[in-house]
């Protein structure tokens, strides 16, 4: 189970965004975003975490901390 992935999924659904839309906005692929949400890949780099935070208007530092707990 991935705390970071759960957070990303919750924030994405809260903004009514598809995996594809999120991937496009952060410069990635929907399979990668799906893997993050489902805990199949490790949390992304700080660079990508900051992109997620900006996209979802969420605190960057909090997201980085949650991601590092999953590593």
C-alpha positions as YAML, in Angstrom:
chain: A
units: angstrom
residues:
- id: 1
  name: UNK
  ca: [0.00, 0.00, 0.00]
- id: 2
  name: UNK
  ca: [1.29, 3.43, -0.93]
- id: 3
  name: UNK
  ca: [0.36, 6.49, 1.10]
- id: 4
  name: UNK
  ca: [1.67, 8.76, -1.65]
- id: 5
  name: UNK
  ca: [-0.26, 6.85, -4.31]
- id: 6
  name: UNK
  ca: [-3.46, 7.02, -2.28]
- id: 7
  name: UNK
  ca: [-3.00, 10.77, -1.88]
- id: 8
  name: UNK
  ca: [-2.42, 11.29, -5.60]
- id: 9
  name: UNK
  ca: [-5.49, 9.23, -6.47]
- id: 10
  name: UNK
  ca: [-7.67, 11.10, -3.96]
- id: 11
  name: UNK
  ca: [-6.47, 14.51, -5.19]
- id: 12
  name: UNK
  ca: [-6.87, 13.50, -8.84]
- id: 13
  name: UNK
  ca: [-10.42, 12.28, -8.33]
- id: 14
  name: UNK
  ca: [-11.21, 15.38, -6.28]
- id: 15
  name: UNK
  ca: [-10.34, 17.51, -9.31]
- id: 16
  name: UNK
  ca: [-12.18, 15.14, -11.68]
- id: 17
  name: UNK
  ca: [-9.03, 14.52, -13.72]
- id: 18
  name: UNK
  ca: [-8.27, 11.35, -15.66]
- id: 19
  name: UNK
  ca: [-4.95, 9.53, -15.42]
- id: 20
  name: UNK
  ca: [-4.23, 10.72, -18.94]
- id: 21
  name: UNK
  ca: [-4.93, 14.37, -18.07]
- id: 22
  name: UNK
  ca: [-2.65, 14.24, -15.02]
- id: 23
  name: UNK
  ca: [0.12, 12.53, -16.98]
- id: 24
  name: UNK
  ca: [-0.06, 15.14, -19.73]
- id: 25
  name: UNK
  ca: [0.06, 18.02, -17.26]
- id: 26
  name: UNK
  ca: [3.11, 16.67, -15.41]
- id: 27
  name: UNK
  ca: [4.91, 15.46, -18.55]
- id: 28
  name: UNK
  ca: [4.64, 11.73, -17.97]
- id: 29
  name: UNK
  ca: [2.63, 8.69, -19.09]
- id: 30
  name: UNK
  ca: [-0.71, 7.52, -17.73]
- id: 31
  name: UNK
  ca: [0.75, 4.07, -16.99]
- id: 32
  name: UNK
  ca: [3.34, 5.68, -14.72]
- id: 33
  name: UNK
  ca: [0.72, 7.73, -12.88]
- id: 34
  name: UNK
  ca: [-1.43, 4.60, -12.52]
- id: 35
  name: UNK
  ca: [1.56, 2.70, -11.16]
- id: 36
  name: UNK
  ca: [2.15, 5.42, -8.57]
- id: 37
  name: UNK
  ca: [-1.49, 5.40, -7.51]
- id: 38
  name: UNK
  ca: [-1.56, 1.62, -7.20]
- id: 39
  name: UNK
  ca: [1.77, 1.35, -5.40]
- id: 40
  name: UNK
  ca: [3.36, -0.65, -8.23]
- id: 41
  name: UNK
  ca: [6.21, 1.82, -8.71]
- id: 42
  name: UNK
  ca: [8.20, 3.76, -6.17]
- id: 43
  name: UNK
  ca: [7.18, 7.35, -5.48]
- id: 44
  name: UNK
  ca: [8.61, 9.74, -8.07]
- id: 45
  name: UNK
  ca: [11.51, 12.14, -7.74]
- id: 46
  name: UNK
  ca: [11.11, 15.42, -5.87]
- id: 47
  name: UNK
  ca: [10.88, 17.16, -9.25]
- id: 48
  name: UNK
  ca: [7.75, 15.18, -10.16]
- id: 49
  name: UNK
  ca: [6.31, 15.42, -6.65]
- id: 50
  name: UNK
  ca: [6.48, 19.20, -6.97]
- id: 51
  name: UNK
  ca: [4.64, 18.98, -10.31]
- id: 52
  name: UNK
  ca: [1.91, 16.92, -8.64]
- id: 53
  name: UNK
  ca: [1.73, 19.42, -5.78]
- id: 54
  name: UNK
  ca: [1.34, 22.39, -8.14]
- id: 55
  name: UNK
  ca: [-1.24, 20.59, -10.26]
- id: 56
  name: UNK
  ca: [-3.33, 19.70, -7.21]
- id: 57
  name: UNK
  ca: [-2.64, 22.95, -5.29]
- id: 58
  name: UNK
  ca: [-1.25, 20.86, -2.44]
- id: 59
  name: UNK
  ca: [1.64, 21.53, -0.05]
- id: 60
  name: UNK
  ca: [4.90, 20.41, -1.74]
- id: 61
  name: UNK
  ca: [6.74, 19.69, 1.50]
- id: 62
  name: UNK
  ca: [3.92, 17.52, 2.81]
- id: 63
  name: UNK
  ca: [3.80, 15.53, -0.42]
- id: 64
  name: UNK
  ca: [7.57, 15.00, -0.40]
- id: 65
  name: UNK
  ca: [7.43, 13.75, 3.21]
- id: 66
  name: UNK
  ca: [4.62, 11.32, 2.42]
- id: 67
  name: UNK
  ca: [6.51, 10.02, -0.61]
- id: 68
  name: UNK
  ca: [9.70, 9.48, 1.39]
- id: 69
  name: UNK
  ca: [7.78, 7.46, 3.97]
- id: 70
  name: UNK
  ca: [6.85, 5.05, 1.18]
- id: 71
  name: UNK
  ca: [10.44, 4.54, 0.00]
...
